Short mmCIF file of N, CA and C in Angstrom, two decimals:
data_model
loop_
_atom_site.label_atom_id
_atom_site.label_comp_id
_atom_site.label_asym_id
_atom_site.label_seq_id
_atom_site.Cartn_x
_atom_site.Cartn_y
_atom_site.Cartn_z
N MET A 243 101.10 215.13 74.85
CA MET A 243 102.14 214.13 74.75
C MET A 243 103.43 214.82 74.33
N GLY A 244 104.50 214.52 75.04
CA GLY A 244 105.71 215.25 74.73
C GLY A 244 106.91 214.35 74.58
N ASP A 245 108.05 214.98 74.45
CA ASP A 245 109.29 214.25 74.30
C ASP A 245 109.72 213.66 75.64
N ALA A 246 110.71 212.78 75.59
CA ALA A 246 111.21 212.13 76.80
C ALA A 246 111.71 213.18 77.79
N GLU A 247 112.31 214.24 77.28
CA GLU A 247 112.84 215.30 78.12
C GLU A 247 111.72 215.96 78.92
N GLU A 248 110.58 216.25 78.27
CA GLU A 248 109.45 216.86 78.95
C GLU A 248 108.88 215.91 79.99
N ARG A 249 108.80 214.62 79.69
CA ARG A 249 108.25 213.64 80.62
C ARG A 249 109.11 213.57 81.88
N THR A 250 110.42 213.65 81.74
CA THR A 250 111.31 213.54 82.88
C THR A 250 111.02 214.65 83.88
N ARG A 251 110.78 215.87 83.40
CA ARG A 251 110.53 216.99 84.29
C ARG A 251 109.17 216.87 84.97
N ALA A 252 108.19 216.23 84.32
CA ALA A 252 106.83 216.20 84.82
C ALA A 252 106.60 215.07 85.84
N ARG A 253 107.54 214.17 86.00
CA ARG A 253 107.34 213.01 86.88
C ARG A 253 107.46 213.38 88.35
N ARG A 254 106.69 212.66 89.16
CA ARG A 254 106.86 212.76 90.60
C ARG A 254 107.92 211.76 91.01
N PRO A 255 108.80 212.12 91.92
CA PRO A 255 109.96 211.29 92.24
C PRO A 255 109.65 209.86 92.67
N GLY A 256 108.68 209.59 93.56
CA GLY A 256 108.48 208.25 94.08
C GLY A 256 107.45 207.43 93.31
N GLU A 257 106.98 207.93 92.21
CA GLU A 257 105.91 207.27 91.47
C GLU A 257 106.41 205.99 90.78
N ARG A 258 105.71 204.87 91.02
CA ARG A 258 106.05 203.61 90.35
C ARG A 258 105.41 203.64 88.98
N ARG A 259 106.14 203.12 87.98
CA ARG A 259 105.62 203.14 86.62
C ARG A 259 105.87 201.81 85.93
N VAL A 260 104.90 201.45 85.08
CA VAL A 260 105.06 200.31 84.19
C VAL A 260 105.00 200.90 82.79
N VAL A 261 106.13 200.90 82.10
CA VAL A 261 106.24 201.48 80.77
C VAL A 261 106.03 200.38 79.74
N VAL A 262 105.11 200.59 78.81
CA VAL A 262 104.78 199.57 77.81
C VAL A 262 105.03 200.13 76.42
N GLY A 263 105.76 199.37 75.61
CA GLY A 263 105.98 199.74 74.22
C GLY A 263 104.75 199.37 73.41
N VAL A 264 104.24 200.35 72.65
CA VAL A 264 103.02 200.15 71.87
C VAL A 264 103.31 200.44 70.41
N SER A 265 102.84 199.53 69.54
CA SER A 265 102.95 199.78 68.10
C SER A 265 101.62 199.59 67.40
N GLY A 266 100.67 198.97 68.09
CA GLY A 266 99.40 198.64 67.48
C GLY A 266 99.32 197.20 67.02
N SER A 267 100.44 196.48 67.06
CA SER A 267 100.46 195.07 66.66
C SER A 267 99.76 194.23 67.73
N LEU A 268 99.41 193.00 67.38
CA LEU A 268 98.79 192.10 68.36
C LEU A 268 99.72 191.87 69.55
N GLY A 269 101.02 191.77 69.29
CA GLY A 269 101.97 191.58 70.37
C GLY A 269 102.01 192.75 71.34
N SER A 270 101.90 193.96 70.80
CA SER A 270 101.94 195.13 71.70
C SER A 270 100.63 195.26 72.47
N LEU A 271 99.51 194.81 71.88
CA LEU A 271 98.25 194.83 72.61
C LEU A 271 98.29 193.82 73.76
N THR A 272 98.92 192.67 73.53
CA THR A 272 99.11 191.69 74.59
C THR A 272 100.00 192.27 75.68
N ALA A 273 101.05 192.99 75.28
CA ALA A 273 101.94 193.63 76.25
C ALA A 273 101.20 194.70 77.05
N LEU A 274 100.29 195.43 76.40
CA LEU A 274 99.50 196.44 77.11
C LEU A 274 98.66 195.78 78.22
N HIS A 275 98.04 194.66 77.90
CA HIS A 275 97.25 193.96 78.91
C HIS A 275 98.13 193.48 80.05
N ARG A 276 99.28 192.92 79.73
CA ARG A 276 100.20 192.44 80.78
C ARG A 276 100.72 193.61 81.61
N GLY A 277 100.99 194.75 80.94
CA GLY A 277 101.43 195.94 81.65
C GLY A 277 100.36 196.48 82.58
N ALA A 278 99.11 196.47 82.15
CA ALA A 278 98.00 196.92 83.00
C ALA A 278 97.86 196.00 84.22
N ASP A 279 98.01 194.70 84.01
CA ASP A 279 97.96 193.76 85.14
C ASP A 279 99.09 194.04 86.12
N GLU A 280 100.28 194.29 85.59
CA GLU A 280 101.44 194.58 86.44
C GLU A 280 101.24 195.89 87.20
N ALA A 281 100.69 196.91 86.53
CA ALA A 281 100.43 198.20 87.18
C ALA A 281 99.39 198.03 88.29
N ARG A 282 98.37 197.25 88.03
CA ARG A 282 97.33 197.00 89.03
C ARG A 282 97.93 196.25 90.24
N ARG A 283 98.75 195.27 89.95
CA ARG A 283 99.34 194.45 91.01
C ARG A 283 100.30 195.25 91.90
N THR A 284 101.03 196.20 91.31
CA THR A 284 102.05 196.95 92.05
C THR A 284 101.62 198.37 92.39
N ASP A 285 100.35 198.71 92.09
CA ASP A 285 99.84 200.05 92.34
C ASP A 285 100.71 201.11 91.64
N ALA A 286 100.95 200.89 90.36
CA ALA A 286 101.80 201.78 89.57
C ALA A 286 100.97 202.47 88.49
N VAL A 287 101.58 203.43 87.85
CA VAL A 287 100.98 204.12 86.72
C VAL A 287 101.40 203.40 85.44
N LEU A 288 100.46 203.15 84.57
CA LEU A 288 100.75 202.54 83.27
C LEU A 288 101.13 203.65 82.30
N VAL A 289 102.29 203.51 81.67
CA VAL A 289 102.77 204.50 80.71
C VAL A 289 102.91 203.83 79.35
N ALA A 290 102.03 204.19 78.42
CA ALA A 290 102.06 203.62 77.07
C ALA A 290 102.91 204.52 76.18
N VAL A 291 103.92 203.96 75.53
CA VAL A 291 104.86 204.73 74.71
C VAL A 291 104.85 204.19 73.29
N LEU A 292 104.63 205.08 72.33
CA LEU A 292 104.70 204.72 70.92
C LEU A 292 105.86 205.50 70.30
N ALA A 293 106.83 204.79 69.77
CA ALA A 293 107.97 205.42 69.08
C ALA A 293 107.63 205.56 67.61
N TRP A 294 108.01 206.67 67.01
CA TRP A 294 107.71 206.89 65.59
C TRP A 294 108.89 207.56 64.90
N VAL A 295 109.02 207.29 63.63
CA VAL A 295 109.99 207.97 62.77
C VAL A 295 109.22 208.42 61.53
N PRO A 296 109.68 209.47 60.87
CA PRO A 296 109.00 209.92 59.65
C PRO A 296 109.00 208.82 58.58
N PRO A 297 108.01 208.84 57.70
CA PRO A 297 107.97 207.84 56.62
C PRO A 297 109.28 207.85 55.82
N GLY A 298 109.86 206.68 55.64
CA GLY A 298 111.13 206.59 54.91
C GLY A 298 112.34 206.77 55.79
N GLY A 299 112.16 207.15 57.06
CA GLY A 299 113.27 207.34 57.98
C GLY A 299 113.70 208.80 58.11
N GLU A 300 114.56 209.04 59.06
CA GLU A 300 115.03 210.40 59.35
C GLU A 300 115.79 211.02 58.18
N LEU A 301 116.68 210.25 57.55
CA LEU A 301 117.48 210.77 56.45
C LEU A 301 116.60 211.20 55.27
N ALA A 302 115.64 210.34 54.92
CA ALA A 302 114.74 210.68 53.81
C ALA A 302 113.91 211.91 54.15
N HIS A 303 113.52 212.04 55.40
CA HIS A 303 112.72 213.20 55.82
C HIS A 303 113.54 214.50 55.71
N ARG A 304 114.80 214.42 56.13
CA ARG A 304 115.65 215.63 56.07
C ARG A 304 115.95 216.02 54.62
N ARG A 305 116.07 215.03 53.75
CA ARG A 305 116.43 215.31 52.36
C ARG A 305 115.25 215.61 51.46
N ALA A 306 114.02 215.39 51.94
CA ALA A 306 112.84 215.59 51.11
C ALA A 306 112.66 217.07 50.78
N ALA A 307 112.24 217.34 49.54
CA ALA A 307 112.00 218.73 49.12
C ALA A 307 110.84 219.33 49.91
N PHE A 308 109.78 218.57 50.11
CA PHE A 308 108.62 219.04 50.85
C PHE A 308 108.21 217.98 51.87
N PRO A 309 108.96 217.90 52.97
CA PRO A 309 108.63 216.87 53.96
C PRO A 309 107.30 217.19 54.65
N PRO A 310 106.57 216.14 55.07
CA PRO A 310 105.33 216.40 55.81
C PRO A 310 105.65 217.12 57.11
N PRO A 311 104.78 218.01 57.55
CA PRO A 311 105.04 218.74 58.81
C PRO A 311 105.14 217.79 60.00
N GLU A 312 106.08 218.07 60.87
CA GLU A 312 106.30 217.21 62.04
C GLU A 312 105.06 217.15 62.92
N ASP A 313 104.32 218.26 63.03
CA ASP A 313 103.12 218.27 63.87
C ASP A 313 102.10 217.25 63.38
N SER A 314 101.92 217.16 62.07
CA SER A 314 100.94 216.20 61.56
C SER A 314 101.42 214.76 61.76
N LEU A 315 102.72 214.53 61.65
CA LEU A 315 103.26 213.18 61.90
C LEU A 315 103.10 212.79 63.37
N ARG A 316 103.37 213.74 64.25
CA ARG A 316 103.24 213.49 65.69
C ARG A 316 101.77 213.25 66.04
N ARG A 317 100.87 214.02 65.45
CA ARG A 317 99.44 213.85 65.69
C ARG A 317 98.96 212.47 65.22
N ALA A 318 99.45 212.03 64.05
CA ALA A 318 99.09 210.70 63.53
C ALA A 318 99.60 209.61 64.47
N ALA A 319 100.79 209.79 65.02
CA ALA A 319 101.34 208.81 65.97
C ALA A 319 100.50 208.80 67.25
N ALA A 320 100.07 209.96 67.71
CA ALA A 320 99.23 210.03 68.91
C ALA A 320 97.89 209.34 68.66
N GLU A 321 97.34 209.50 67.48
CA GLU A 321 96.08 208.83 67.15
C GLU A 321 96.28 207.31 67.11
N ARG A 322 97.42 206.86 66.60
CA ARG A 322 97.73 205.42 66.60
C ARG A 322 97.83 204.88 68.01
N LEU A 323 98.47 205.65 68.89
CA LEU A 323 98.61 205.23 70.28
C LEU A 323 97.24 205.13 70.95
N LEU A 324 96.42 206.15 70.79
CA LEU A 324 95.09 206.13 71.41
C LEU A 324 94.23 205.02 70.81
N GLY A 325 94.37 204.78 69.51
CA GLY A 325 93.65 203.69 68.86
C GLY A 325 94.06 202.34 69.41
N ALA A 326 95.36 202.16 69.66
CA ALA A 326 95.86 200.90 70.20
C ALA A 326 95.34 200.68 71.62
N VAL A 327 95.34 201.72 72.44
CA VAL A 327 94.82 201.59 73.81
C VAL A 327 93.33 201.29 73.77
N ASP A 328 92.61 201.93 72.86
CA ASP A 328 91.18 201.67 72.71
C ASP A 328 90.94 200.23 72.21
N ASP A 329 91.76 199.77 71.27
CA ASP A 329 91.64 198.40 70.78
C ASP A 329 91.90 197.39 71.90
N ALA A 330 92.85 197.70 72.76
CA ALA A 330 93.22 196.77 73.83
C ALA A 330 92.18 196.73 74.95
N PHE A 331 91.66 197.90 75.33
CA PHE A 331 90.82 197.96 76.53
C PHE A 331 89.39 198.43 76.29
N GLY A 332 89.10 198.94 75.12
CA GLY A 332 87.76 199.47 74.87
C GLY A 332 87.60 200.85 75.48
N PRO A 333 86.39 201.36 75.48
CA PRO A 333 86.17 202.73 75.95
C PRO A 333 86.40 202.94 77.45
N ASP A 334 86.38 201.86 78.23
CA ASP A 334 86.58 202.00 79.68
C ASP A 334 88.04 202.18 80.07
N GLY A 335 88.96 201.95 79.15
CA GLY A 335 90.38 202.10 79.45
C GLY A 335 90.94 200.93 80.22
N PRO A 336 92.19 201.04 80.64
CA PRO A 336 92.87 199.90 81.28
C PRO A 336 92.46 199.61 82.72
N GLY A 337 91.74 200.50 83.36
CA GLY A 337 91.33 200.26 84.74
C GLY A 337 92.39 200.65 85.76
N VAL A 338 93.46 201.28 85.32
CA VAL A 338 94.50 201.82 86.21
C VAL A 338 94.85 203.21 85.69
N PRO A 339 95.44 204.06 86.53
CA PRO A 339 95.89 205.36 86.02
C PRO A 339 96.91 205.14 84.90
N TRP A 340 96.75 205.90 83.81
CA TRP A 340 97.67 205.70 82.70
C TRP A 340 97.97 207.02 82.00
N GLU A 341 99.10 207.03 81.33
CA GLU A 341 99.54 208.16 80.51
C GLU A 341 100.00 207.59 79.17
N GLY A 342 99.90 208.38 78.13
CA GLY A 342 100.39 207.97 76.83
C GLY A 342 101.34 209.00 76.28
N PHE A 343 102.42 208.53 75.66
CA PHE A 343 103.42 209.43 75.08
C PHE A 343 103.84 208.92 73.71
N VAL A 344 104.06 209.83 72.80
CA VAL A 344 104.68 209.49 71.53
C VAL A 344 106.09 210.08 71.55
N VAL A 345 107.04 209.30 71.09
CA VAL A 345 108.45 209.70 71.12
C VAL A 345 109.02 209.52 69.73
N ARG A 346 109.64 210.56 69.21
CA ARG A 346 110.28 210.46 67.90
C ARG A 346 111.59 209.71 68.06
N GLY A 347 111.69 208.58 67.38
CA GLY A 347 112.90 207.77 67.45
C GLY A 347 112.58 206.32 67.20
N THR A 348 113.61 205.52 67.10
CA THR A 348 113.41 204.08 66.88
C THR A 348 112.96 203.45 68.20
N PRO A 349 112.21 202.34 68.13
CA PRO A 349 111.59 201.80 69.33
C PRO A 349 112.54 201.44 70.47
N GLY A 350 113.63 200.73 70.21
CA GLY A 350 114.53 200.32 71.29
C GLY A 350 115.04 201.49 72.12
N PRO A 351 115.76 202.42 71.50
CA PRO A 351 116.27 203.56 72.28
C PRO A 351 115.16 204.41 72.91
N ALA A 352 114.04 204.58 72.20
CA ALA A 352 112.95 205.39 72.75
C ALA A 352 112.37 204.75 74.00
N LEU A 353 112.22 203.43 74.01
CA LEU A 353 111.67 202.76 75.18
C LEU A 353 112.66 202.77 76.34
N VAL A 354 113.92 202.54 76.05
CA VAL A 354 114.94 202.57 77.11
C VAL A 354 115.03 203.97 77.72
N ASP A 355 114.96 205.00 76.90
CA ASP A 355 114.98 206.37 77.41
C ASP A 355 113.74 206.68 78.23
N SER A 356 112.61 206.09 77.86
CA SER A 356 111.36 206.34 78.59
C SER A 356 111.33 205.63 79.93
N ALA A 357 111.86 204.44 80.00
CA ALA A 357 111.92 203.67 81.25
C ALA A 357 113.29 203.89 81.87
N ASP A 358 113.51 205.08 82.38
CA ASP A 358 114.86 205.49 82.76
C ASP A 358 115.13 205.47 84.26
N ARG A 359 114.24 204.88 85.06
CA ARG A 359 114.45 204.81 86.49
C ARG A 359 114.58 203.37 86.94
N ALA A 360 115.33 203.16 87.99
CA ALA A 360 115.52 201.81 88.51
C ALA A 360 114.20 201.19 88.97
N GLY A 361 113.24 201.98 89.43
CA GLY A 361 111.96 201.48 89.91
C GLY A 361 110.97 201.17 88.80
N ASP A 362 111.27 201.53 87.57
CA ASP A 362 110.37 201.27 86.46
C ASP A 362 110.42 199.80 86.06
N VAL A 363 109.37 199.38 85.37
CA VAL A 363 109.35 198.07 84.72
C VAL A 363 109.00 198.34 83.27
N LEU A 364 109.76 197.78 82.35
CA LEU A 364 109.52 197.96 80.92
C LEU A 364 108.89 196.68 80.38
N VAL A 365 107.72 196.81 79.76
CA VAL A 365 107.00 195.66 79.22
C VAL A 365 106.93 195.82 77.71
N ILE A 366 107.37 194.78 76.99
CA ILE A 366 107.32 194.83 75.53
C ILE A 366 106.89 193.47 74.99
N GLY A 367 106.24 193.52 73.83
CA GLY A 367 105.85 192.29 73.16
C GLY A 367 107.08 191.64 72.54
N ALA A 368 107.24 190.34 72.75
CA ALA A 368 108.43 189.64 72.25
C ALA A 368 108.35 189.38 70.76
N GLY A 369 107.16 189.38 70.19
CA GLY A 369 107.04 189.15 68.76
C GLY A 369 107.29 187.70 68.40
N ARG A 370 107.20 187.42 67.12
CA ARG A 370 107.39 186.06 66.64
C ARG A 370 108.88 185.77 66.46
N ARG A 371 109.23 184.51 66.63
CA ARG A 371 110.63 184.11 66.49
C ARG A 371 110.87 183.48 65.13
N GLY A 372 112.11 183.48 64.71
CA GLY A 372 112.49 182.79 63.49
C GLY A 372 112.28 183.62 62.24
N GLY A 373 112.49 182.95 61.11
CA GLY A 373 112.33 183.63 59.83
C GLY A 373 113.44 184.62 59.56
N VAL A 374 113.24 185.44 58.58
CA VAL A 374 114.24 186.44 58.21
C VAL A 374 113.97 187.78 58.86
N ARG A 375 112.90 187.89 59.64
CA ARG A 375 112.58 189.16 60.29
C ARG A 375 113.75 189.67 61.12
N HIS A 376 114.44 188.77 61.84
CA HIS A 376 115.52 189.22 62.71
C HIS A 376 116.68 189.81 61.92
N VAL A 377 116.80 189.46 60.67
CA VAL A 377 117.86 190.01 59.83
C VAL A 377 117.45 191.38 59.28
N LEU A 378 116.18 191.49 58.91
CA LEU A 378 115.70 192.71 58.27
C LEU A 378 115.35 193.82 59.26
N PHE A 379 114.90 193.44 60.45
CA PHE A 379 114.44 194.43 61.42
C PHE A 379 115.23 194.28 62.71
N PRO A 380 115.62 195.40 63.32
CA PRO A 380 116.36 195.31 64.58
C PRO A 380 115.48 194.70 65.67
N ASN A 381 116.08 193.96 66.56
CA ASN A 381 115.34 193.29 67.61
C ASN A 381 115.20 194.23 68.81
N VAL A 382 113.99 194.72 69.01
CA VAL A 382 113.71 195.68 70.08
C VAL A 382 113.90 195.02 71.45
N VAL A 383 113.47 193.78 71.58
CA VAL A 383 113.60 193.09 72.86
C VAL A 383 115.07 192.99 73.27
N ARG A 384 115.92 192.55 72.36
CA ARG A 384 117.35 192.42 72.69
C ARG A 384 117.95 193.76 73.06
N TYR A 385 117.59 194.80 72.31
CA TYR A 385 118.12 196.13 72.62
C TYR A 385 117.72 196.55 74.03
N CYS A 386 116.43 196.38 74.35
CA CYS A 386 115.93 196.82 75.65
C CYS A 386 116.56 196.02 76.79
N VAL A 387 116.68 194.72 76.62
CA VAL A 387 117.29 193.89 77.67
C VAL A 387 118.75 194.30 77.88
N ALA A 388 119.44 194.61 76.81
CA ALA A 388 120.87 194.97 76.92
C ALA A 388 121.10 196.37 77.48
N HIS A 389 120.15 197.30 77.25
CA HIS A 389 120.42 198.69 77.59
C HIS A 389 119.57 199.29 78.71
N ALA A 390 118.48 198.65 79.09
CA ALA A 390 117.58 199.24 80.09
C ALA A 390 118.19 199.20 81.48
N CYS A 391 117.90 200.23 82.26
CA CYS A 391 118.39 200.28 83.64
C CYS A 391 117.35 199.72 84.61
N CYS A 392 116.29 199.14 84.07
CA CYS A 392 115.22 198.59 84.90
C CYS A 392 114.88 197.19 84.40
N PRO A 393 114.06 196.44 85.15
CA PRO A 393 113.66 195.12 84.68
C PRO A 393 112.85 195.22 83.38
N VAL A 394 113.06 194.26 82.49
CA VAL A 394 112.35 194.21 81.22
C VAL A 394 111.53 192.92 81.19
N LEU A 395 110.24 193.07 80.93
CA LEU A 395 109.34 191.93 80.82
C LEU A 395 108.97 191.77 79.36
N ALA A 396 109.47 190.71 78.73
CA ALA A 396 109.16 190.42 77.32
C ALA A 396 107.98 189.46 77.29
N VAL A 397 106.85 189.92 76.76
CA VAL A 397 105.62 189.14 76.75
C VAL A 397 105.56 188.33 75.46
N PRO A 398 105.45 187.00 75.59
CA PRO A 398 105.38 186.18 74.37
C PRO A 398 104.08 186.44 73.62
N PRO A 399 104.06 186.14 72.34
CA PRO A 399 102.83 186.35 71.58
C PRO A 399 101.71 185.46 72.09
N SER A 400 100.50 185.93 71.90
CA SER A 400 99.33 185.14 72.27
C SER A 400 99.29 183.87 71.43
N PRO A 401 98.87 182.74 72.02
CA PRO A 401 98.76 181.52 71.22
C PRO A 401 97.77 181.68 70.06
N LEU A 402 96.83 182.58 70.22
CA LEU A 402 95.85 182.81 69.15
C LEU A 402 96.48 183.51 67.95
N GLN A 403 97.63 184.16 68.15
CA GLN A 403 98.27 184.88 67.05
C GLN A 403 98.68 183.94 65.93
N ASP A 404 99.20 182.76 66.25
CA ASP A 404 99.57 181.79 65.22
C ASP A 404 98.35 181.28 64.49
N GLU A 405 97.26 181.05 65.24
CA GLU A 405 96.03 180.58 64.60
C GLU A 405 95.46 181.66 63.68
N LEU A 406 95.54 182.90 64.10
CA LEU A 406 95.06 184.00 63.26
C LEU A 406 95.91 184.13 62.00
N ALA A 407 97.23 183.99 62.15
CA ALA A 407 98.11 184.06 60.99
C ALA A 407 97.81 182.93 60.01
N ALA A 408 97.54 181.74 60.53
CA ALA A 408 97.20 180.61 59.66
C ALA A 408 95.89 180.89 58.93
N ALA A 409 94.93 181.48 59.62
CA ALA A 409 93.65 181.83 58.98
C ALA A 409 93.87 182.85 57.87
N HIS A 410 94.73 183.83 58.12
CA HIS A 410 95.04 184.84 57.09
C HIS A 410 95.71 184.19 55.88
N ARG A 411 96.60 183.23 56.14
CA ARG A 411 97.26 182.56 55.02
C ARG A 411 96.25 181.78 54.19
N ARG A 412 95.32 181.10 54.87
CA ARG A 412 94.28 180.37 54.14
C ARG A 412 93.42 181.31 53.31
N LEU A 413 93.06 182.44 53.89
CA LEU A 413 92.24 183.41 53.16
C LEU A 413 93.01 183.98 51.98
N GLY A 414 94.32 184.15 52.17
CA GLY A 414 95.15 184.66 51.09
C GLY A 414 95.24 183.71 49.93
N ARG A 415 95.07 182.43 50.20
CA ARG A 415 95.12 181.41 49.14
C ARG A 415 93.72 181.05 48.67
N TRP A 416 92.72 181.79 49.10
CA TRP A 416 91.32 181.58 48.71
C TRP A 416 90.78 180.24 49.15
N ARG A 417 91.28 179.75 50.26
CA ARG A 417 90.73 178.52 50.82
C ARG A 417 89.57 178.90 51.72
N ALA A 418 88.64 178.01 51.82
CA ALA A 418 87.51 178.25 52.72
C ALA A 418 88.00 178.21 54.16
N LEU A 419 87.48 179.10 54.96
CA LEU A 419 87.86 179.16 56.36
C LEU A 419 86.77 178.49 57.18
N ASP A 420 87.13 177.46 57.90
CA ASP A 420 86.21 176.77 58.79
C ASP A 420 86.46 177.30 60.19
N ALA A 421 85.47 178.00 60.76
CA ALA A 421 85.64 178.62 62.07
C ALA A 421 85.95 177.59 63.15
N ARG A 422 85.61 176.34 62.92
CA ARG A 422 85.92 175.31 63.91
C ARG A 422 87.42 175.11 64.05
N ASP A 423 88.19 175.52 63.03
CA ASP A 423 89.66 175.42 63.12
C ASP A 423 90.21 176.33 64.21
N LEU A 424 89.48 177.39 64.55
CA LEU A 424 89.95 178.34 65.54
C LEU A 424 89.46 178.01 66.95
N THR A 425 88.62 177.01 67.07
CA THR A 425 88.13 176.59 68.38
C THR A 425 88.68 175.20 68.68
N ASP A 426 88.19 174.62 69.74
CA ASP A 426 88.67 173.29 70.07
C ASP A 426 87.85 172.18 69.40
N GLY A 427 87.01 172.56 68.43
CA GLY A 427 86.27 171.58 67.66
C GLY A 427 84.88 171.31 68.17
N ARG A 428 84.50 171.98 69.29
CA ARG A 428 83.17 171.76 69.85
C ARG A 428 82.12 172.65 69.22
N ALA A 429 82.48 173.53 68.33
CA ALA A 429 81.52 174.48 67.75
C ALA A 429 80.58 173.81 66.78
#
């Protein structure tokens, strides 16, 4: 797995690609599935990209007296990427040709740099809306839509994600969890 610069040199000119942003979140796993479906439908290569920055950010890493070695950070990011693909598809993989890359940088610019051809399709999880998250964290979807040179497919969160979050909140408050709440009541 290499930098965006290395990937650019290794590509075949006419190859169709579906580039998917991966973080390991439920939203990115949903995006991986949608990206695999899109790659299958268009006979393209699925490219899973995980963007990473050192713990505490670039500035903290540069100023640290004994920063962790970049190789170990890159290796940990690669393991996260492979773990996310395994979580999404299991041991059989996505069922289409795929590549995985880790890119040092923030997610928005890293994904836009990775999906750098007009024939590419960039697939990202849209995440949850509302709350203070949009103030505290930069919006990757907005960045990608504004800066990408290719179509961007923002995949909404799975409807089960809200139900899972509600179950986590109940467990956090020590309330009993009734599994029938997660089904349509026929259980």
